Amino acid sequence: MGFKKVRMHKKACNFCKAKVTKIDYKDVETLSKYITPNGKIASRNTTGCCAKHQREVARAIKNARFMALLPFEQE
């Protein structure tokens, strides 16, 4: 009795699909999709972003937090 190999396909990066050149920290609606309910930055596995865009998202979220556009933690 053997197990079937199941191949999981990777999610395509939303930013690569839309050909976004720069992720803006002032775009709070987009950035809030990449934050967990606790206020943490979601991982690449969860978001489906490529490494390049995940780094840009993380930097934009940190900038938005510093500018008080996004909270540091949820209550």
PDB file of C-alpha atoms in Angstrom:
ATOM      1  CA  MET A   1       0.000   0.000   0.000  1.00  0.00           C
ATOM      2  CA  GLY A   2       1.697   3.183  -1.187  1.00  0.00           C
ATOM      3  CA  PHE A   3       0.917   6.809  -0.838  1.00  0.00           C
ATOM      4  CA  LYS A   4       0.213   9.047  -3.773  1.00  0.00           C
ATOM      5  CA  LYS A   5       2.494  11.994  -4.216  1.00  0.00           C
ATOM      6  CA  VAL A   6       0.439  15.144  -4.177  1.00  0.00           C
ATOM      7  CA  ARG A   7       2.031  18.194  -5.693  1.00  0.00           C
ATOM      8  CA  MET A   8       0.948  21.493  -4.290  1.00  0.00           C
ATOM      9  CA  HIS A   9       1.143  24.380  -6.708  1.00  0.00           C
ATOM     10  CA  LYS A  10       2.596  27.639  -5.497  1.00  0.00           C
ATOM     11  CA  LYS A  11       0.426  30.706  -5.357  1.00  0.00           C
ATOM     12  CA  ALA A  12       1.382  33.287  -7.919  1.00  0.00           C
ATOM     13  CA  CYS A  13       2.568  36.594  -6.501  1.00  0.00           C
ATOM     14  CA  ASN A  14      -0.206  39.208  -6.726  1.00  0.00           C
ATOM     15  CA  PHE A  15       2.324  41.997  -7.212  1.00  0.00           C
ATOM     16  CA  CYS A  16       4.097  40.155 -10.036  1.00  0.00           C
ATOM     17  CA  LYS A  17       0.747  39.527 -11.739  1.00  0.00           C
ATOM     18  CA  ALA A  18      -0.175  43.211 -11.545  1.00  0.00           C
ATOM     19  CA  LYS A  19       3.387  44.233 -12.534  1.00  0.00           C
ATOM     20  CA  VAL A  20       3.705  46.538  -9.531  1.00  0.00           C
ATOM     21  CA  THR A  21       7.029  48.345  -9.485  1.00  0.00           C
ATOM     22  CA  LYS A  22       6.878  49.837  -5.992  1.00  0.00           C
ATOM     23  CA  ILE A  23       4.764  49.059  -2.932  1.00  0.00           C
ATOM     24  CA  ASP A  24       3.680  52.279  -1.248  1.00  0.00           C
ATOM     25  CA  TYR A  25       3.459  52.516   2.538  1.00  0.00           C
ATOM     26  CA  LYS A  26       0.524  54.946   2.235  1.00  0.00           C
ATOM     27  CA  ASP A  27      -1.682  52.294   0.607  1.00  0.00           C
ATOM     28  CA  VAL A  28      -3.111  51.027   3.901  1.00  0.00           C
ATOM     29  CA  GLU A  29      -5.910  48.951   2.328  1.00  0.00           C
ATOM     30  CA  THR A  30      -3.447  46.777   0.406  1.00  0.00           C
ATOM     31  CA  LEU A  31      -1.017  46.458   3.305  1.00  0.00           C
ATOM     32  CA  SER A  32      -3.727  45.461   5.762  1.00  0.00           C
ATOM     33  CA  LYS A  33      -4.297  42.285   3.708  1.00  0.00           C
ATOM     34  CA  TYR A  34      -0.754  41.190   4.609  1.00  0.00           C
ATOM     35  CA  ILE A  35      -1.208  41.557   8.376  1.00  0.00           C
ATOM     36  CA  THR A  36      -2.606  38.839  10.642  1.00  0.00           C
ATOM     37  CA  PRO A  37      -5.497  39.620  13.029  1.00  0.00           C
ATOM     38  CA  ASN A  38      -2.925  39.920  15.826  1.00  0.00           C
ATOM     39  CA  GLY A  39      -1.045  42.621  13.929  1.00  0.00           C
ATOM     40  CA  LYS A  40       1.923  40.540  12.775  1.00  0.00           C
ATOM     41  CA  ILE A  41       3.287  40.568   9.240  1.00  0.00           C
ATOM     42  CA  ALA A  42       2.046  37.435   7.457  1.00  0.00           C
ATOM     43  CA  SER A  43       4.602  34.949   6.117  1.00  0.00           C
ATOM     44  CA  ARG A  44       5.358  34.233   2.472  1.00  0.00           C
ATOM     45  CA  ASN A  45       3.555  30.899   2.709  1.00  0.00           C
ATOM     46  CA  THR A  46       0.392  32.666   3.760  1.00  0.00           C
ATOM     47  CA  THR A  47       0.559  35.667   1.442  1.00  0.00           C
ATOM     48  CA  GLY A  48       1.841  33.899  -1.649  1.00  0.00           C
ATOM     49  CA  CYS A  49       4.270  36.733  -2.440  1.00  0.00           C
ATOM     50  CA  CYS A  50       7.642  36.150  -4.008  1.00  0.00           C
ATOM     51  CA  ALA A  51      10.724  36.916  -1.889  1.00  0.00           C
ATOM     52  CA  LYS A  52      11.323  40.302  -3.489  1.00  0.00           C
ATOM     53  CA  HIS A  53       7.798  41.561  -2.945  1.00  0.00           C
ATOM     54  CA  GLN A  54       7.541  40.044   0.546  1.00  0.00           C
ATOM     55  CA  ARG A  55      10.560  42.120   1.583  1.00  0.00           C
ATOM     56  CA  GLU A  56       8.975  45.229   0.071  1.00  0.00           C
ATOM     57  CA  VAL A  57       5.655  44.519   1.814  1.00  0.00           C
ATOM     58  CA  ALA A  58       7.409  44.058   5.157  1.00  0.00           C
ATOM     59  CA  ARG A  59       9.326  47.324   4.732  1.00  0.00           C
ATOM     60  CA  ALA A  60       6.157  49.190   3.694  1.00  0.00           C
ATOM     61  CA  ILE A  61       4.251  47.833   6.713  1.00  0.00           C
ATOM     62  CA  LYS A  62       7.059  48.905   9.043  1.00  0.00           C
ATOM     63  CA  ASN A  63       7.087  52.384   7.499  1.00  0.00           C
ATOM     64  CA  ALA A  64       3.303  52.649   7.778  1.00  0.00           C
ATOM     65  CA  ARG A  65       3.480  51.635  11.441  1.00  0.00           C
ATOM     66  CA  PHE A  66       6.121  54.273  12.114  1.00  0.00           C
ATOM     67  CA  MET A  67       3.963  56.923  10.423  1.00  0.00           C
ATOM     68  CA  ALA A  68       0.970  55.750  12.547  1.00  0.00           C
ATOM     69  CA  LEU A  69      -1.037  54.581   9.518  1.00  0.00           C
ATOM     70  CA  LEU A  70      -1.124  50.996  10.804  1.00  0.00           C
ATOM     71  CA  PRO A  71      -1.138  49.784  14.424  1.00  0.00           C
ATOM     72  CA  PHE A  72       1.850  47.974  15.913  1.00  0.00           C
ATOM     73  CA  GLU A  73      -0.455  45.453  17.567  1.00  0.00           C
ATOM     74  CA  GLN A  74      -4.155  44.684  17.648  1.00  0.00           C
ATOM     75  CA  GLU A  75      -6.124  44.819  20.878  1.00  0.00           C
TER      76      GLU A  75
END
